[in-house]
Coordinates of C-alpha atoms and ligand atoms in Angstrom, one line a residue:
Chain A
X51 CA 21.9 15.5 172.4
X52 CA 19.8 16.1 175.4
X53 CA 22.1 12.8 177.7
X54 CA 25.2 13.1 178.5
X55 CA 26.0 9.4 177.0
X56 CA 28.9 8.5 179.0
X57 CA 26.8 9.2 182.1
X58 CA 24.0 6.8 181.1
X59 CA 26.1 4.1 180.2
X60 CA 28.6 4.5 183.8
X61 CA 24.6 4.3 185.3
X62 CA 23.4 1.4 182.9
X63 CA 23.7 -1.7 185.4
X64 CA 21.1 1.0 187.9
X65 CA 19.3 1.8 185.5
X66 CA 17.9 -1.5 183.6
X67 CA 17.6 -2.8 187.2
X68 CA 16.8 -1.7 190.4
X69 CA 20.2 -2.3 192.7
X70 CA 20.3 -1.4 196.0
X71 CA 23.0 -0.5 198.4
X72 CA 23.2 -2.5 201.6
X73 CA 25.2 -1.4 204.2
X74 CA 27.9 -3.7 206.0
X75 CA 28.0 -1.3 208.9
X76 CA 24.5 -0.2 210.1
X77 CA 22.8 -2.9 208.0
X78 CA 20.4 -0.5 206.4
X79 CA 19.2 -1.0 202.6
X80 CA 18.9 1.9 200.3
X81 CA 17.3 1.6 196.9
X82 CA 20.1 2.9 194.0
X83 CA 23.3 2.6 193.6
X84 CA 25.1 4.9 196.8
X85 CA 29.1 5.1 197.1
X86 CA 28.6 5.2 200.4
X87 CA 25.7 3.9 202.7
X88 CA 23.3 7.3 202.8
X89 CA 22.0 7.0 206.2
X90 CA 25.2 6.3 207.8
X91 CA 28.3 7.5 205.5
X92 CA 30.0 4.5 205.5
X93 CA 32.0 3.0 202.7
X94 CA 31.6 -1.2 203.6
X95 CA 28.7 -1.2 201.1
X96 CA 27.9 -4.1 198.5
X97 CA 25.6 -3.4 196.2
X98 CA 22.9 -6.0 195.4
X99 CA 20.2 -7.0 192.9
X100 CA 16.5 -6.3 193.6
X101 CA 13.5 -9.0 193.1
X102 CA 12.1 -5.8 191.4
X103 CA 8.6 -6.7 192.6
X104 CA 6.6 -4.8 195.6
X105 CA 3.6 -2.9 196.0
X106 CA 2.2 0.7 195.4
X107 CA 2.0 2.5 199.1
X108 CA 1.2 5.8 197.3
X109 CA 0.8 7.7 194.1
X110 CA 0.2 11.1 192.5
X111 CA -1.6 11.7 189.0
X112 CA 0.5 14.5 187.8
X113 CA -0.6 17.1 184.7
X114 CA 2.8 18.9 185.8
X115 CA 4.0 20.0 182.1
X116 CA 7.7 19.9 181.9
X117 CA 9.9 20.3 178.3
X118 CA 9.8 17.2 176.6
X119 CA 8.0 15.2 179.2
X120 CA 4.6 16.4 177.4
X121 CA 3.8 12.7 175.8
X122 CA 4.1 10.8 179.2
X123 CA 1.2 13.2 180.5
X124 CA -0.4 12.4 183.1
X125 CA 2.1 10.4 184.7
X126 CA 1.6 8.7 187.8
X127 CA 4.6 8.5 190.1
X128 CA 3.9 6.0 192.8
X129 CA 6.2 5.2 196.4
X130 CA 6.6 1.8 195.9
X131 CA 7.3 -0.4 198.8
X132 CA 10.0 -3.3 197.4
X133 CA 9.4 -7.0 198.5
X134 CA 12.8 -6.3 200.5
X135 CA 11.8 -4.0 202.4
X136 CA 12.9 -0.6 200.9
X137 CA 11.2 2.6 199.0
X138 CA 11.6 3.3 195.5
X139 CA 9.9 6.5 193.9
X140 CA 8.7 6.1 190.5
X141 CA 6.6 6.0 187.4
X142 CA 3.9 3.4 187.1
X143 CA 2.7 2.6 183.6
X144 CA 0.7 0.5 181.8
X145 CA -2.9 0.6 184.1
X146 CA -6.0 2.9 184.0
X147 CA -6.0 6.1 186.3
X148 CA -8.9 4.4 187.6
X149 CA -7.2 1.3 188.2
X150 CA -4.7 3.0 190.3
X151 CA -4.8 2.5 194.1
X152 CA -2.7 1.3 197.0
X153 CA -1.8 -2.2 197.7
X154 CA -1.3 -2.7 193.5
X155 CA 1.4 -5.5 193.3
X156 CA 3.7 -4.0 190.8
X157 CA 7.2 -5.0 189.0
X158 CA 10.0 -2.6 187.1
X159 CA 9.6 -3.1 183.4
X160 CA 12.1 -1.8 181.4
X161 CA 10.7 1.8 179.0
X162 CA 11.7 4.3 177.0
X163 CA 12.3 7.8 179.2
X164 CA 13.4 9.9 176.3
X165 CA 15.4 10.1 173.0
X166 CA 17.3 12.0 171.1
X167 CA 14.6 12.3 168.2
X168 CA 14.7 11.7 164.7
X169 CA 18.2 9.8 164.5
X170 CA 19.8 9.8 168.0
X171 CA 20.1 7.4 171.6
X172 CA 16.9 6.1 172.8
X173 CA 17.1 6.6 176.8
X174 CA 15.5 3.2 178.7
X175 CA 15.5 3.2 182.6
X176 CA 12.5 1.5 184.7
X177 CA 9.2 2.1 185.4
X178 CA 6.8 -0.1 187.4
X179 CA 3.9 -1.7 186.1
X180 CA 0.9 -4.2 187.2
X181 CA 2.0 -7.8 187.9
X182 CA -0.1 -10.1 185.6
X183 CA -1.6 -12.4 187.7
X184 CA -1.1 -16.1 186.5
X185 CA 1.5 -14.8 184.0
Chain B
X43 CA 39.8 36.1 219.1
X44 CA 37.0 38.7 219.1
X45 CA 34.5 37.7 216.6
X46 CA 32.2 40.8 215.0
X47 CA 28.9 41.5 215.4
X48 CA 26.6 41.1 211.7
X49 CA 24.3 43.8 210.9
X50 CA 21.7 44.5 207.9
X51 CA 22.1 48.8 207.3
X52 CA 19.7 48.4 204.7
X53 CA 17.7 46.8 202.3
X54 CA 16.1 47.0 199.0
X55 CA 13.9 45.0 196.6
X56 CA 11.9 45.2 193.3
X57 CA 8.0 44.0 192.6
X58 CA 8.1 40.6 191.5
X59 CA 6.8 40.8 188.0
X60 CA 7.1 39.3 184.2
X61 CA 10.0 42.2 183.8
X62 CA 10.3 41.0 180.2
X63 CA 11.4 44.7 179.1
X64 CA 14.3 44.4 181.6
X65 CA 17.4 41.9 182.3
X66 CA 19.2 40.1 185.5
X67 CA 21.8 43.4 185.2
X68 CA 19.0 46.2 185.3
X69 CA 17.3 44.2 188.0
X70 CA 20.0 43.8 189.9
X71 CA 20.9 47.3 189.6
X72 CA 17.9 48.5 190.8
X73 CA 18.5 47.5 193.8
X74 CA 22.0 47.9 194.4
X75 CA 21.5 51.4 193.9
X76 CA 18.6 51.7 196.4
X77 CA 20.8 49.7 199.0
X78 CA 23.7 51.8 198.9
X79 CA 22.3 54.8 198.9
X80 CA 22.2 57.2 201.7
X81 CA 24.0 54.2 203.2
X82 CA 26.8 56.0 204.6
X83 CA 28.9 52.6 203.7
X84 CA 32.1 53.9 201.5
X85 CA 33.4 50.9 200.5
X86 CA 32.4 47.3 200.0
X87 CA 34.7 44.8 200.4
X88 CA 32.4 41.5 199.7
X89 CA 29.3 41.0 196.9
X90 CA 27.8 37.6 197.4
X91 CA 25.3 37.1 194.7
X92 CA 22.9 34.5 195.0
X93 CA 21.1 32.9 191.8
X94 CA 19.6 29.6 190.7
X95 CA 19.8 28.8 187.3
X96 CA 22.0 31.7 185.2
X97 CA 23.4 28.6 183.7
X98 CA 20.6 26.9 182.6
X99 CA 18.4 30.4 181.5
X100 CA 20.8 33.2 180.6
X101 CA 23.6 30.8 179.4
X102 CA 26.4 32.8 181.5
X103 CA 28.6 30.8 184.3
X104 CA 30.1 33.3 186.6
X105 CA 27.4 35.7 186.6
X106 CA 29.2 38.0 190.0
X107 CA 31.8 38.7 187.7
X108 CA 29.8 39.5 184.8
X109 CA 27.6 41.6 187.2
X110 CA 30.4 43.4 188.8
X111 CA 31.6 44.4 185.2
X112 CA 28.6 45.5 184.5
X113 CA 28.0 47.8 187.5
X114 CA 31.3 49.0 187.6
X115 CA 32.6 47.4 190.8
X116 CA 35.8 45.4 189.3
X117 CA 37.6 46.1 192.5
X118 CA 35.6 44.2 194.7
X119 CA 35.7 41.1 196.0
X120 CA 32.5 39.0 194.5
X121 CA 31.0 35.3 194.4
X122 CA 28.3 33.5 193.2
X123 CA 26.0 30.8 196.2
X124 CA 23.7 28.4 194.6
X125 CA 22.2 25.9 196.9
X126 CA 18.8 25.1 194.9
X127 CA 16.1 27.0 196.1
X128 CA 17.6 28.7 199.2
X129 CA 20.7 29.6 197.5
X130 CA 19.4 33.7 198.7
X131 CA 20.1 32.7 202.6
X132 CA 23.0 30.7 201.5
X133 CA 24.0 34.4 200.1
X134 CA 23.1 35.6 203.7
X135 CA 25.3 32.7 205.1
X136 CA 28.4 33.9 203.4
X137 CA 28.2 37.0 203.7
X138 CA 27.9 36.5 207.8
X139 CA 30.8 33.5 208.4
X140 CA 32.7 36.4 206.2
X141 CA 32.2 39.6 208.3
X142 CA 32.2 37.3 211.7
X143 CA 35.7 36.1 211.0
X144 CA 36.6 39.5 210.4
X145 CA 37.6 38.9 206.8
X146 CA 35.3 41.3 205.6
X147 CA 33.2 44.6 206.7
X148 CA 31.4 45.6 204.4
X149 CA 29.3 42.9 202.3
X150 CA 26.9 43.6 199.8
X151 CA 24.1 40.4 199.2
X152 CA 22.1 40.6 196.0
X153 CA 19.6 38.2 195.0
X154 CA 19.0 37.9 191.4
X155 CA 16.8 35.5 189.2
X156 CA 15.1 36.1 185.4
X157 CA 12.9 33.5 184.9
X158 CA 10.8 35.0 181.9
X159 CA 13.2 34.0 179.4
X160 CA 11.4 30.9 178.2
X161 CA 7.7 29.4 178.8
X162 CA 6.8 27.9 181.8
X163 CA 7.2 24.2 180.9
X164 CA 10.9 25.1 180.2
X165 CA 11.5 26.5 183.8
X166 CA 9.8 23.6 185.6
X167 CA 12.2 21.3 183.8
X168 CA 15.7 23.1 184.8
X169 CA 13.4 23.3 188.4
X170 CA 13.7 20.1 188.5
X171 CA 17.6 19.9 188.5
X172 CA 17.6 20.7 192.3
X173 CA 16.7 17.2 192.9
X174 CA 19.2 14.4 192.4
X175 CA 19.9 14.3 188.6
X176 CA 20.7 10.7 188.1
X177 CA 18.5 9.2 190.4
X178 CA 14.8 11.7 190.5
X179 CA 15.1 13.6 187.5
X180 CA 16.2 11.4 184.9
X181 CA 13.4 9.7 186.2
X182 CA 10.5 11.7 185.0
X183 CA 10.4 12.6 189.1
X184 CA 9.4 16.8 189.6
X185 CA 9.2 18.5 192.9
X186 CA 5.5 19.3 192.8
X187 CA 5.1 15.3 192.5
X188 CA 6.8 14.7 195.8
X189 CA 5.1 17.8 197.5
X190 CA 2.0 16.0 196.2
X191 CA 2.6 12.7 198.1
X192 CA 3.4 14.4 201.1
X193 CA 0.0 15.7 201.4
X194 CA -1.3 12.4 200.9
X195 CA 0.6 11.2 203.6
X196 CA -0.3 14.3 205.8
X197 CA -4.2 14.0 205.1
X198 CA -3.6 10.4 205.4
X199 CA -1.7 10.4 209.0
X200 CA -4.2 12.9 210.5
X201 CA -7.3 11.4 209.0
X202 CA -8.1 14.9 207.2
X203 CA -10.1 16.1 204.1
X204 CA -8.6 18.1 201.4
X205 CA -10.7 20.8 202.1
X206 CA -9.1 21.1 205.7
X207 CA -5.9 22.4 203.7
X208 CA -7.0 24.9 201.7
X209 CA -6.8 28.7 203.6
X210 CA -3.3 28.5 203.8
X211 CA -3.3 30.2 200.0
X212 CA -5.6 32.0 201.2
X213 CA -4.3 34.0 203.8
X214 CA -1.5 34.2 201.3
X215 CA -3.3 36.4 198.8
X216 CA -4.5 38.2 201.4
X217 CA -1.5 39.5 202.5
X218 CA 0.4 40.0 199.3
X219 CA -3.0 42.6 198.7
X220 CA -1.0 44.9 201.3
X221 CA 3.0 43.8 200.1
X222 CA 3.7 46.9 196.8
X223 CA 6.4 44.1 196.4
X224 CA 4.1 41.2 195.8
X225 CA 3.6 39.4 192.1
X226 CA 0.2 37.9 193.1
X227 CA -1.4 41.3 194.8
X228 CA -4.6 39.8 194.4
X229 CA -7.7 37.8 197.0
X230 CA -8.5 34.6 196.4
X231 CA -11.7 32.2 197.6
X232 CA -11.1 28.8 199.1
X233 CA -13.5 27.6 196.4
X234 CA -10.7 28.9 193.5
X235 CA -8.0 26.9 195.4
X236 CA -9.9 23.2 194.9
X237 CA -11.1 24.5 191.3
X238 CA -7.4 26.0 190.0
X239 CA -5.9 23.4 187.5
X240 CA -4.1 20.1 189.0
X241 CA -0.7 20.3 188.8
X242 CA -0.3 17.1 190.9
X243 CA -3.1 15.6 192.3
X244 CA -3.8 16.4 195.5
X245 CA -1.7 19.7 194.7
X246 CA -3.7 22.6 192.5
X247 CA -2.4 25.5 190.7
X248 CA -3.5 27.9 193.7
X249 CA -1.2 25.7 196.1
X250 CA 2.1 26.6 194.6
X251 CA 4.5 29.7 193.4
X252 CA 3.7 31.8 190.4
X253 CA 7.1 32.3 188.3
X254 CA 8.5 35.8 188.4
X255 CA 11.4 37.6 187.9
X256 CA 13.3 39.8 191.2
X257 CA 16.2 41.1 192.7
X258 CA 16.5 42.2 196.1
X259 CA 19.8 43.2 198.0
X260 CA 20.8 44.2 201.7
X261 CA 23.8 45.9 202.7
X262 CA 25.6 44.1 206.0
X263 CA 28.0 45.4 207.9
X264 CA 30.2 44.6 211.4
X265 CA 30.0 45.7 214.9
X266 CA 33.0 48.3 214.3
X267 CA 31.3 50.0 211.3
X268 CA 27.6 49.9 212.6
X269 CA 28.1 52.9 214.7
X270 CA 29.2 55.2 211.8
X271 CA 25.8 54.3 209.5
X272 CA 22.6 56.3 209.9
X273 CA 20.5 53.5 209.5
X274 CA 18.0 51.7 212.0
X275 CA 20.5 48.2 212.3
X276 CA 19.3 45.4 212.4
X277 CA 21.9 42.3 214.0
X278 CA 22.2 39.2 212.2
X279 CA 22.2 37.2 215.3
X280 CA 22.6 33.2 214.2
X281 CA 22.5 31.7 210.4
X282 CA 22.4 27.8 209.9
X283 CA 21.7 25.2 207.5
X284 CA 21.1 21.8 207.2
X285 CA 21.0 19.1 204.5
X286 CA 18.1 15.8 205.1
X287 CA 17.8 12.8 203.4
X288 CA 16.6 11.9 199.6
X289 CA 12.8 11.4 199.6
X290 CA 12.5 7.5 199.0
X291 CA 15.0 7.3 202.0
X292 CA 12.4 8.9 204.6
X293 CA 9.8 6.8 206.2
X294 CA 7.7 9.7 207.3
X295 CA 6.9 11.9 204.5
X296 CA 5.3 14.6 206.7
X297 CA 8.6 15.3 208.7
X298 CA 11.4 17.9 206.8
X299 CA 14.0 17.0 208.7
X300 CA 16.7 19.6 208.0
X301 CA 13.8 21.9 208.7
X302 CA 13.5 20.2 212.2
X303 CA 17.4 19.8 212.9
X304 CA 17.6 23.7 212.5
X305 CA 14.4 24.0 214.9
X306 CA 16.2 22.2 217.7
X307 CA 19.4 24.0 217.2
X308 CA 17.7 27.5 217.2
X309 CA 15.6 26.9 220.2
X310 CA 18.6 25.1 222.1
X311 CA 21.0 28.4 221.5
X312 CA 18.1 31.1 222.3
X313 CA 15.6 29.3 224.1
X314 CA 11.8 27.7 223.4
X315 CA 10.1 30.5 222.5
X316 CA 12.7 31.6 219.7
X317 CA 10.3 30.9 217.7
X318 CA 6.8 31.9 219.1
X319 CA 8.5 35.4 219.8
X320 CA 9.5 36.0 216.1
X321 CA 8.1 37.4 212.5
X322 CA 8.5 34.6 210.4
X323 CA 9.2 34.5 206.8
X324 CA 8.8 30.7 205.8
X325 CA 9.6 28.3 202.9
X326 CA 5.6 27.5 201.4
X327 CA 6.7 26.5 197.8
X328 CA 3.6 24.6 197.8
X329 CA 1.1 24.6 200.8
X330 CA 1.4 21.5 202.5
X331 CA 5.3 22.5 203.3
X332 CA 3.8 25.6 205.3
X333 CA 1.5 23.6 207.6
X334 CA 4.7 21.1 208.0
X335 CA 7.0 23.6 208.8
X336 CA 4.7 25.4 211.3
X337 CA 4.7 22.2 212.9
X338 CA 8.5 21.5 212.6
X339 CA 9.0 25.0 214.1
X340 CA 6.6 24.5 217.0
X341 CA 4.2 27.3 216.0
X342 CA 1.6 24.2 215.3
X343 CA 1.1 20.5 216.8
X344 CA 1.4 18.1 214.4
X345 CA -1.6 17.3 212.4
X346 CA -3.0 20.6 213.6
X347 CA -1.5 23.3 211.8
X348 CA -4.6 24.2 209.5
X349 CA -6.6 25.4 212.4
X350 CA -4.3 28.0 213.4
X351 CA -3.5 29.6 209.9
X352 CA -5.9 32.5 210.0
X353 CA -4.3 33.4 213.7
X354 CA -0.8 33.9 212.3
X355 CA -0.7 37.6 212.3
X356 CA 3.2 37.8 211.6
X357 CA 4.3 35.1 210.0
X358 CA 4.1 35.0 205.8
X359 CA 3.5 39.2 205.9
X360 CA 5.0 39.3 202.2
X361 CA 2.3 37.0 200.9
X362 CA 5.6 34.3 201.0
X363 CA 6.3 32.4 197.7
X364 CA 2.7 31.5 197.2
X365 CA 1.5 35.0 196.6
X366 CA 4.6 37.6 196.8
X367 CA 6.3 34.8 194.6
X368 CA 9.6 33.0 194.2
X369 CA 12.1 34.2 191.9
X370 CA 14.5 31.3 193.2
X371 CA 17.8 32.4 194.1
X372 CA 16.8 35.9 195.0
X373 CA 13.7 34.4 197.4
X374 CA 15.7 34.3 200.7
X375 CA 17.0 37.5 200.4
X376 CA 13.9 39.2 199.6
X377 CA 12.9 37.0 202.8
X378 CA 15.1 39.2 204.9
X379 CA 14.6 42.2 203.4
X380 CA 11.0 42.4 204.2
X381 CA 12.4 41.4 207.5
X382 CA 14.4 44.1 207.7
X383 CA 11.7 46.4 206.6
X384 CA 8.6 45.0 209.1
X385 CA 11.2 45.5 212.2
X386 CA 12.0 49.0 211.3
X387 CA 10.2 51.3 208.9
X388 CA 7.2 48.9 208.6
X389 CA 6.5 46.5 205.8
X390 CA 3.1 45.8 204.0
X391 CA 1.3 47.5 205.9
X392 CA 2.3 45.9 209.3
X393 CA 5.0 46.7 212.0
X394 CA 6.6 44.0 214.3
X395 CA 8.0 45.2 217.7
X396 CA 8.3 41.6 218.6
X397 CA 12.1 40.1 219.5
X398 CA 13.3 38.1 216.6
X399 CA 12.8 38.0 213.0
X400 CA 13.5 34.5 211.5
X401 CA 13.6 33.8 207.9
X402 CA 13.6 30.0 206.9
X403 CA 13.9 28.9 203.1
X404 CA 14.6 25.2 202.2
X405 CA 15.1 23.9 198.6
X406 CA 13.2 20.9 197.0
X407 CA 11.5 18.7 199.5
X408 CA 13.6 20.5 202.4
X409 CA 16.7 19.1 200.7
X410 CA 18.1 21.5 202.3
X411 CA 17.0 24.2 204.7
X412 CA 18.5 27.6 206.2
X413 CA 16.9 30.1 208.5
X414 CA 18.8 33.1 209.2
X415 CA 17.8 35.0 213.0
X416 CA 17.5 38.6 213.2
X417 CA 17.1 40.8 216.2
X418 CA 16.0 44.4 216.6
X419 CA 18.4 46.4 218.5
X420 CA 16.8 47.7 221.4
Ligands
ZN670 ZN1 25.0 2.5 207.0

């Protein structure tokens, strides 16, 4: 078992969507879910629900080989810039290195990260990928 | 309340190698021979050991106690530091709170790490538990991935080529040539930087640390012991740390802020040119960090840092972790033992008769930093 089940399915509601922490105090926003605001320390936070939609400000092609992550490579990992406002880093699927460039409007798609292969947990979490125009 | 005085006696430290014939207890023994020898310290009353990952490489929790058994210390007082990547100054910073509150006198740091075990591609994924499990790891996120997006944001910010960043590796290889202690003792062209493998585009093989195995150790002791020890001392002036934000939380990417909350405290405590004065021994766990840092410490301006690498005559002298390597948990300490070493009996080839020594070590994206300040006693 390479998860620790309990501590994917305590994370579940972050994990299938992006949630952000908002902060009743300084009235900053912080993408995941915080127990208490991460730029101020304070605990009068509400979590909410993302659009899950924004735009690719960065990105790195990475050949970095790491155990088990062999399959996904290259990854990209782009800083995406949500339509509220606030950063989130992560992987960007489903488009052509080529294809890859800043100012890509993108939305979190829901993939596989891992599993326990041949008979155990798949692992899901988001990823980002292209929004299909017209779609 | 009096508070004592810190002081390194002595220090000691291995080549940074593939020891595959040899494990974390050898090393470390190595050097904890070395150290205490001709020491004229009787007894220790402290061992901080500092190491990264002995539970996710050599399968053993509670490796000072272990070690202690091993080296036949049982008496002693011992504990294990691990803060990611600088746990070795977090070692250091133990060790002084411990001997400035006059709870201990004698305190023995080693810095241990055995990273051979198991292929590279096994290492760089336990590396990657010093960022935030749930939220970067799990999420395919590595640290050479984040490094990487901070030099596109530097190149971008200062409207420079890639080329513009690439003697800082360099100058690295070229000092490690002179450093015995050095894993990478070896030159390297600028060319071989832009041509070594992508690890994460823009960052290449040649920007980063080559895994190795080490163990250094230093022997501290307090004001009231000092004057019985042979030794040249050197006084542990000041050691702080700082912890910054997570990386999707910063809105500039080519700031480390811990790194720049410890700058401001240092120069506010012992003035400006702290800094400018010193031998540095700094965090460059990928290249663009060094420029960064140079700039965070004032030795650059911003943007600018590139054009002054191949004047830095005392800063990196080991070859840092780009060429003399970084065996993790044992880096910082190795950081102030070459300290040590280039204030008094000379280190790779090089003296400093300068006023400070400053070692600065971060871990991750500067997820946290720690610089430890050293001064020469007159
Ligand atoms: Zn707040």
């Amino acid at each position: 078992m390479k998860y620790s089940i309990p501590k994917f399915w305590r994370r579940k509601e972050g994990y299938y969507q992006i949630i952000l922490t908002k902060c009743r105090e300084c009235g900053k926003v912080a993408f995941f879910t915080y127990v208490r605001c991460p730029y101020c320390g304070s605990s009068n936070v509400e979590l909410v629900k993302s659009c899950g939609r924004g735009v690719v400000e960065e990105f790195t092609i990475s050949y970095n080989r790491v155990e088990e992550g062999e399959e996904y490579l290259p990854k990209i990992i782009a800083i995406v810039r949500l339509n509220e406002g606030v950063r989130v880093v992560g992987e960007l699927v489903d488009i052509d290195l080529s294809e890859v460039k800043e100012g890509v409007e993108v939305e979190a798609v829901l993939r596989r990260f891992s599993s326990d292969d041949p008979h155990g947990l798949i692992y899901y979490g988001l990823k980002f990928a292209p929004v299909i125009k017209g779609a | 309340m009096e508070v004592s005085e810190v002081y390194v006696i002595n220090s000691a430290l291995i080549k940074i190698d593939r020891h595959f014939n040899k494990g974390y207890k050898e090393l470390a023994n190595e050097v904890v021979s070395e150290v205490i020898s001709k020491s004229g310290i009787e007894s220790i009353d402290l061992v901080v050991v500092s190491n990264m990952l002995s539970d996710c490489i050599l399968d053993q929790l509670d490796i000072s106690t272990i070690l202690m058994q091993n080296l036949g210390m049982t008496k002693v007082r011992t504990l294990r530091v691990e803060t990611g990547e600088s746990s070795g100054l977090a070692a250091l910073e133990a060790a002084w709170m411990a001997i400035k509150s006059g709870a201990a006198e004698n305190v023995l740091v080693i810095g241990v790490e055995k990273v051979t075990e198991y292929p590279t591609y096994k290492i760089n994924k336990v590396y990657g538990k010093v960022l935030d499990y749930e939220v970067e790891f799990i999420r395919n996120i590595t640290p050479p991935d984040y490094a990487a997006l901070v030099m596109k944001a530097y190149l971008k910010k200062y409207g420079l080529k890639r080329e513009d960043l690439i003697m800082w590796p360099v100058k690295m290889h070229d000092n490690a040539c002179r450093n015995a202690y050095a894993q990478l003792s070896f030159g390297i062209t600028p060319e071989k930087v832009l041509t070594s493998m992508v690890i994460s585009d823009p960052i290449h093989l040649l920007d980063t640390f080559p895994l190795g195995d080490g163990a250094a150790a230093l022997l501290l002791t307090s004001g009231k012991a000092v004057s019985n020890v042979a030794a040249e001392p050197v006084k542990v002036v000041y050691v702080d740390s700082a912890v910054s934000a997570q990386f999707h939380l910063r809105e500039d990417l080519t700031r480390l802020p811990a790194t720049a909350v410890l700058a401001s405290r240092l120069k506010e405590k012992f003035g400006d040119k702290v800094f400018t004065e010193a031998a540095i021994e700094l965090h460059d766990s990928y290249s663009i960090y060094a420029y960064i840092i140079l700039e965070e410490l004032g030795l650059a301006e911003r943007g600018k840092a590139y054009e002054i690498v191949s004047e830095l005559e005392f800063v990196n002298v080991s070859g840092g972790l780009k060429a003399r390597g970084h065996p993790f948990g044992a880096t910082g300490v190795y950081q102030v033992a070459e300290l040590h070493k280039l204030v008094t009996e000379g280190f790779a080839g090089r003296k400093f008769d300068g006023k400070y020594a400053i070692a600065h070590s971060m871990s991750g994206p500067d997820y946290n930093a720690r610089v430890a300040l050293l001064q020469k006693l007159a």
